[in-house]
PDB file of C-alpha atoms in Angstrom:
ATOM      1  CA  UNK A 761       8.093 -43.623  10.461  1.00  0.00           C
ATOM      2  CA  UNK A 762       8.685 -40.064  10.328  1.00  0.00           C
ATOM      3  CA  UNK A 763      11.843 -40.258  12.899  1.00  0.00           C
ATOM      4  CA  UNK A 764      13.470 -42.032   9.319  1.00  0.00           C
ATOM      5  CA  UNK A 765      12.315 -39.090   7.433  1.00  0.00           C
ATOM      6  CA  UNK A 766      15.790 -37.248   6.452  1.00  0.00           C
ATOM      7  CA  UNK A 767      15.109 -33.249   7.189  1.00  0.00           C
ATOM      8  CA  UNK A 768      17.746 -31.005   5.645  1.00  0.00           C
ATOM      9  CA  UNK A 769      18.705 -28.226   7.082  1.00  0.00           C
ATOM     10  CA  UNK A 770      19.350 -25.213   4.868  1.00  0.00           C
ATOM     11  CA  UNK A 771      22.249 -23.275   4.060  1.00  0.00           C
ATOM     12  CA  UNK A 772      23.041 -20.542   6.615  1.00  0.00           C
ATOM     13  CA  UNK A 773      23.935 -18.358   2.780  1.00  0.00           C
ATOM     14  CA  UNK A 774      20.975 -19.203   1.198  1.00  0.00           C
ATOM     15  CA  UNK A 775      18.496 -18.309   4.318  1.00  0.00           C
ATOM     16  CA  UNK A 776      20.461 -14.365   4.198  1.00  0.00           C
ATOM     17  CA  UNK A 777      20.112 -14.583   0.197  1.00  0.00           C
ATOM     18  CA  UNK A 778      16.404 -15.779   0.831  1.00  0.00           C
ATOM     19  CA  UNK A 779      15.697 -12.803   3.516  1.00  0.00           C
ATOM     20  CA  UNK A 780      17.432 -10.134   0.859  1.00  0.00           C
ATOM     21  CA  UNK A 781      15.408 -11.507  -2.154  1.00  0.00           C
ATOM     22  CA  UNK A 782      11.958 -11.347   0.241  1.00  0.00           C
ATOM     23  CA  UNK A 783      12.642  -7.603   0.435  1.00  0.00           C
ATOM     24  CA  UNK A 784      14.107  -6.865  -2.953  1.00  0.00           C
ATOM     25  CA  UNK A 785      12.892  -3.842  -4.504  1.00  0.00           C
ATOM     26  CA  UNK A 786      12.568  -4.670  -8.372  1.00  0.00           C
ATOM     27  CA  UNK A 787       9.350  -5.135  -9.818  1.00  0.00           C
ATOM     28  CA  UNK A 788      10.417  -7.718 -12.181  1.00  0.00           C
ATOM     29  CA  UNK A 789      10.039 -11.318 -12.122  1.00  0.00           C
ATOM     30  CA  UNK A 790      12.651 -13.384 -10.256  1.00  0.00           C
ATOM     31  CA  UNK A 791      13.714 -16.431  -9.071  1.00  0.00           C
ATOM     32  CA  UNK A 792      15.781 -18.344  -6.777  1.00  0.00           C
ATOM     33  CA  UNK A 793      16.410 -22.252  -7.600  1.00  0.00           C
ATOM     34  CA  UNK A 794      17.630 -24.426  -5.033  1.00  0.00           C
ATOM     35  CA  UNK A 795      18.645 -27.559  -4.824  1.00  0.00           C
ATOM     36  CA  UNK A 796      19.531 -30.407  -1.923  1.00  0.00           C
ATOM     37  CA  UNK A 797      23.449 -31.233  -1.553  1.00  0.00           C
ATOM     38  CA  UNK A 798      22.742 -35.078  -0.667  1.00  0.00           C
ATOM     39  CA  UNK A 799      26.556 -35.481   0.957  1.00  0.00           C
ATOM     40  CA  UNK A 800      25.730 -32.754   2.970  1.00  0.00           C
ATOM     41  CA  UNK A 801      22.050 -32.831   3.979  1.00  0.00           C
ATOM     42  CA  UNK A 802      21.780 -29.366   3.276  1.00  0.00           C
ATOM     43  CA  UNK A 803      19.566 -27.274   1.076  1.00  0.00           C
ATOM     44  CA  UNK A 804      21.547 -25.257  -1.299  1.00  0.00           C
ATOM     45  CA  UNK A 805      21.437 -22.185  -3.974  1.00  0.00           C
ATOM     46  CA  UNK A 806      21.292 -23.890  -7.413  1.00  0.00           C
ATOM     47  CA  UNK A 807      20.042 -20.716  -9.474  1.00  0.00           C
ATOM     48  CA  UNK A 808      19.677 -17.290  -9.514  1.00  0.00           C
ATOM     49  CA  UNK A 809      17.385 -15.780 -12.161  1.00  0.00           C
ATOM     50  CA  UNK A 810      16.037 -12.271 -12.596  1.00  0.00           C
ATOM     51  CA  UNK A 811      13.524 -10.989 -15.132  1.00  0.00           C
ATOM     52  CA  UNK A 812      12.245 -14.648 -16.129  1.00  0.00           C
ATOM     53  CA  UNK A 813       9.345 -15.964 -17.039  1.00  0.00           C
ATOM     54  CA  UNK A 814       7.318 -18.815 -15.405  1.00  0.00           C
ATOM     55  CA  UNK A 815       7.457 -20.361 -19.048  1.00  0.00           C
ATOM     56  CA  UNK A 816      11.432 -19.704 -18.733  1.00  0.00           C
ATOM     57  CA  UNK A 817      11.360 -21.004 -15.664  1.00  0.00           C
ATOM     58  CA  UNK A 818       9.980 -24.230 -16.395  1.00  0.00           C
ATOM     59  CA  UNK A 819      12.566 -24.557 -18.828  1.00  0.00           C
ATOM     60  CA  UNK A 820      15.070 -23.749 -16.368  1.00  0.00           C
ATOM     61  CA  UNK A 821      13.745 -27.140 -13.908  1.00  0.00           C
ATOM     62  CA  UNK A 822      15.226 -30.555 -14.340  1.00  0.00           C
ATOM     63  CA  UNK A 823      12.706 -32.756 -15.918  1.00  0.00           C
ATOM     64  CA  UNK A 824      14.060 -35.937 -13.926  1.00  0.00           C
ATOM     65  CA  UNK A 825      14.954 -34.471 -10.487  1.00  0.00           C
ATOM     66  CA  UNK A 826      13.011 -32.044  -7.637  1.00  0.00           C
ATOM     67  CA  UNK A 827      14.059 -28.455  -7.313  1.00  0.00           C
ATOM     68  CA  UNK A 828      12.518 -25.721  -5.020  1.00  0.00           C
ATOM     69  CA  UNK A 829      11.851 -22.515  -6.237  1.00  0.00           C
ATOM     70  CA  UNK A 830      11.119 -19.125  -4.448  1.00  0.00           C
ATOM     71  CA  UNK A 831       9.683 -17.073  -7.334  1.00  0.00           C
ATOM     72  CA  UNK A 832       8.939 -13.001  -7.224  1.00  0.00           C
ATOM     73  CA  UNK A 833       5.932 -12.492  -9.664  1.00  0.00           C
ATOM     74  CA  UNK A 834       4.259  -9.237 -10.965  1.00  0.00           C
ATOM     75  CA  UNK A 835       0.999 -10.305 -10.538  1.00  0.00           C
ATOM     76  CA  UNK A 836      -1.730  -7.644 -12.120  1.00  0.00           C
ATOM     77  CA  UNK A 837      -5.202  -8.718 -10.178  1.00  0.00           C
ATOM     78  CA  UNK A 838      -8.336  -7.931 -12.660  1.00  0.00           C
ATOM     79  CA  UNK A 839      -9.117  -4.527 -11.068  1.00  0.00           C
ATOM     80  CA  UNK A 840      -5.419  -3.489 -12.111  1.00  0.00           C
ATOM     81  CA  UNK A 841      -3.589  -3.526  -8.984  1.00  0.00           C
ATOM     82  CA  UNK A 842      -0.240  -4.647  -8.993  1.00  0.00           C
ATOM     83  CA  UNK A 843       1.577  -6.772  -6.207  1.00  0.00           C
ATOM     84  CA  UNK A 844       4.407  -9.166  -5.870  1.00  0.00           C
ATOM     85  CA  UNK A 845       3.683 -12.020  -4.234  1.00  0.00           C
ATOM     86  CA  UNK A 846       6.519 -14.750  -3.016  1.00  0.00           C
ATOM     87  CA  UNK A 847       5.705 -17.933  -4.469  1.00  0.00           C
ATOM     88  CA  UNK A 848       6.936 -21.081  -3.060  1.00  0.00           C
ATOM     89  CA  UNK A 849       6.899 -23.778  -5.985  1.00  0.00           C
ATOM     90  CA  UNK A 850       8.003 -27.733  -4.863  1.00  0.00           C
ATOM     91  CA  UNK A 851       8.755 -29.139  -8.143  1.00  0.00           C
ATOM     92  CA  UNK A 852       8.772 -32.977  -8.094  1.00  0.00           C
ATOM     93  CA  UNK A 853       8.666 -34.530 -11.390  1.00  0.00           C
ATOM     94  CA  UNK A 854       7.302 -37.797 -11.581  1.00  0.00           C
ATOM     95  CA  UNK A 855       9.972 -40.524 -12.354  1.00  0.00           C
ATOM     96  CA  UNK A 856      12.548 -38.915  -9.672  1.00  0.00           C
ATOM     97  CA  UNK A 857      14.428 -41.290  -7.358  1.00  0.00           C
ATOM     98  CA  UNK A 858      12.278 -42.550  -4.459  1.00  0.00           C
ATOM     99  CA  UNK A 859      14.898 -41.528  -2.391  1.00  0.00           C
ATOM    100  CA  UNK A 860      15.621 -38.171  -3.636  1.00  0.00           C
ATOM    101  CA  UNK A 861      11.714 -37.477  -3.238  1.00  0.00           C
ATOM    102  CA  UNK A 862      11.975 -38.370   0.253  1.00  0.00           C
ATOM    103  CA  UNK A 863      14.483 -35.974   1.041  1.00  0.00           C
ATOM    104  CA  UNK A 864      12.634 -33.385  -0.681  1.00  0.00           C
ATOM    105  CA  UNK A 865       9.263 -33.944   0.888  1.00  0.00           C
ATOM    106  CA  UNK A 866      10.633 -34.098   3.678  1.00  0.00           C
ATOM    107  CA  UNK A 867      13.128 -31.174   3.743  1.00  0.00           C
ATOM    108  CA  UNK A 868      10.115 -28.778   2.295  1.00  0.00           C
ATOM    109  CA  UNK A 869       8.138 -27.728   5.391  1.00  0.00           C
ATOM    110  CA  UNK A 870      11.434 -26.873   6.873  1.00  0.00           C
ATOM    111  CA  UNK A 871      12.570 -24.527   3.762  1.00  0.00           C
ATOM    112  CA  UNK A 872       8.974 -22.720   4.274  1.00  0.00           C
ATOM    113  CA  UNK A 873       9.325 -22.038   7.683  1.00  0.00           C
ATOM    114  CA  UNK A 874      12.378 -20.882   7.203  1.00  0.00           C
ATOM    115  CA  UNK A 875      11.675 -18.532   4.744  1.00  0.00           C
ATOM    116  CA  UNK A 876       8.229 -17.921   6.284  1.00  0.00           C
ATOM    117  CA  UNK A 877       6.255 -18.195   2.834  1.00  0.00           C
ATOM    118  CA  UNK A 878       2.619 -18.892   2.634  1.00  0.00           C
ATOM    119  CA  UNK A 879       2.148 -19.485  -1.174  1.00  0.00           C
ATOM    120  CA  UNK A 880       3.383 -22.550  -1.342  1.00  0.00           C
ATOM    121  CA  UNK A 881       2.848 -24.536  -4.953  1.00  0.00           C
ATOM    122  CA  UNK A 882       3.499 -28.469  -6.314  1.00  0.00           C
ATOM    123  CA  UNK A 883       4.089 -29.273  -9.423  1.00  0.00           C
ATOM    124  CA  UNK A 884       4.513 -32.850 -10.590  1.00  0.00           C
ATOM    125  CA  UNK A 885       5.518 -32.238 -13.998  1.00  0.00           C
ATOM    126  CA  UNK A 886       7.793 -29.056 -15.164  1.00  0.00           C
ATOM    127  CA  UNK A 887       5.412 -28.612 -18.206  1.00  0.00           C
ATOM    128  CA  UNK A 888       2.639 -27.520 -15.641  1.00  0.00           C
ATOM    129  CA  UNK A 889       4.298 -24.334 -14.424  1.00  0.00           C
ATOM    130  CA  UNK A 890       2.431 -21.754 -16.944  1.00  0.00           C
ATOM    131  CA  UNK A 891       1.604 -18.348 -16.638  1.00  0.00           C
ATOM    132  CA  UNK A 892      -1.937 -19.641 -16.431  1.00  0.00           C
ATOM    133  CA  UNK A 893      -1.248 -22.124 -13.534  1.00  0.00           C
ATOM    134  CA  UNK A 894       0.278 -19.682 -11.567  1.00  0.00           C
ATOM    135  CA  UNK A 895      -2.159 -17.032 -11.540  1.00  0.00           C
ATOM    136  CA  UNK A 896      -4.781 -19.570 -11.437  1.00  0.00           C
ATOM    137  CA  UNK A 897      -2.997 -20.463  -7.589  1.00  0.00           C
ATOM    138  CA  UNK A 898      -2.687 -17.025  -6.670  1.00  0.00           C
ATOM    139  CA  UNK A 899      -6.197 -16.394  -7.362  1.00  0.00           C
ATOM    140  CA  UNK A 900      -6.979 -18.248  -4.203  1.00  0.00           C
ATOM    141  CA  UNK A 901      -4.945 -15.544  -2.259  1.00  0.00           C
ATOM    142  CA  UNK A 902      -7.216 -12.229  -3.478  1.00  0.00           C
TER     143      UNK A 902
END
C-alpha cells in the first residue's frame, strides 16, 4: 500500500528559503505557505507573509484545498518569557480531493524532515487555526 503512496519531493528553493526563515532574526510573526505543484510532484513556495496573525493566517488558507504552513510565532509563556517557536501546521480541510489529500499526507513527513521541525500541527478546518489553538498546542512544548 504505501509503495502507491505519491511522496513529493520539495523544492531545492524552498528548502534554502526554509533554512533562512528557521534562523531569521525578527521577532514578529511570520509565515511561509506552501503548496504541492501536482505536474511536478514537488512541494512549492505558495506564500510569504511577515507580521501576520494566526487569525490572518487562517484567512490566508484555502478553505477547499491543503496547504502547509511553517509559521514563526511570538509566543509569551505565563511567567513572561518570550520565544519563537517554528510551527509546522498541515492544513487539510475537510471536503478536499481524495487525491490531493493523499499527496499531502503523504508528502508531509518528508517536508518535516526536511526542515527538521518538531511542532508539527493539523488542522481540518481553516476556522480552527486561532490564537487560542495555537498556544493551546504549544503549551504541550513548555
Amino acid at each position: 500500500m504505501s509503495e502507491s503512496l505519491v511522496v513529493c519531493d520539495v523544492d531545492e528553493d524552498l528548502v534554502k528559503k526554509l533554512r533562512e526563515f528557521r534562523f531569521r532574526k525578527e521577532t514578529n510573526n511570520a509565515a511561509i505557505i506552501m503548496k504541492i505543484d501536482k505536474d511536478r510532484q514537488l512541494v512549492i513556495l505558495d506564500e510569504e507573509h511577515e507580521d501576520i496573525t494566526p487569525d490572518d493566517l487562517k484567512d490566508e488558507l484555502p478553505e477547499r484545498q491543503p496547504r502547509f504552513v511553517v509559521y514563526s510565532y511570538k509566543y509569551v509563556h505565563d511567567d513572561g518569557r518570550v520565544s519563537y517557536p517554528l510551527c509546522f501546521i498541515f492544513s487539510s480541510p475537510v471536503g478536499c480531493k481524495p487525491e490531493q489529500q493523499m499527496m499531502y499526507a503523504g508528502s508531509k513527513n518528508k517536508l518535516v524532515q526536511t526542515v527538521e521541525l518538531t511542532k508539527v500541527f493539523e488542522i481540518r478546518n481553516t476556522e480552527d487555526l486561532t490564537e487560542e489553538w495555537l498556544r493551546e498546542k504549544l503549551g504541550f512544548f513548555r
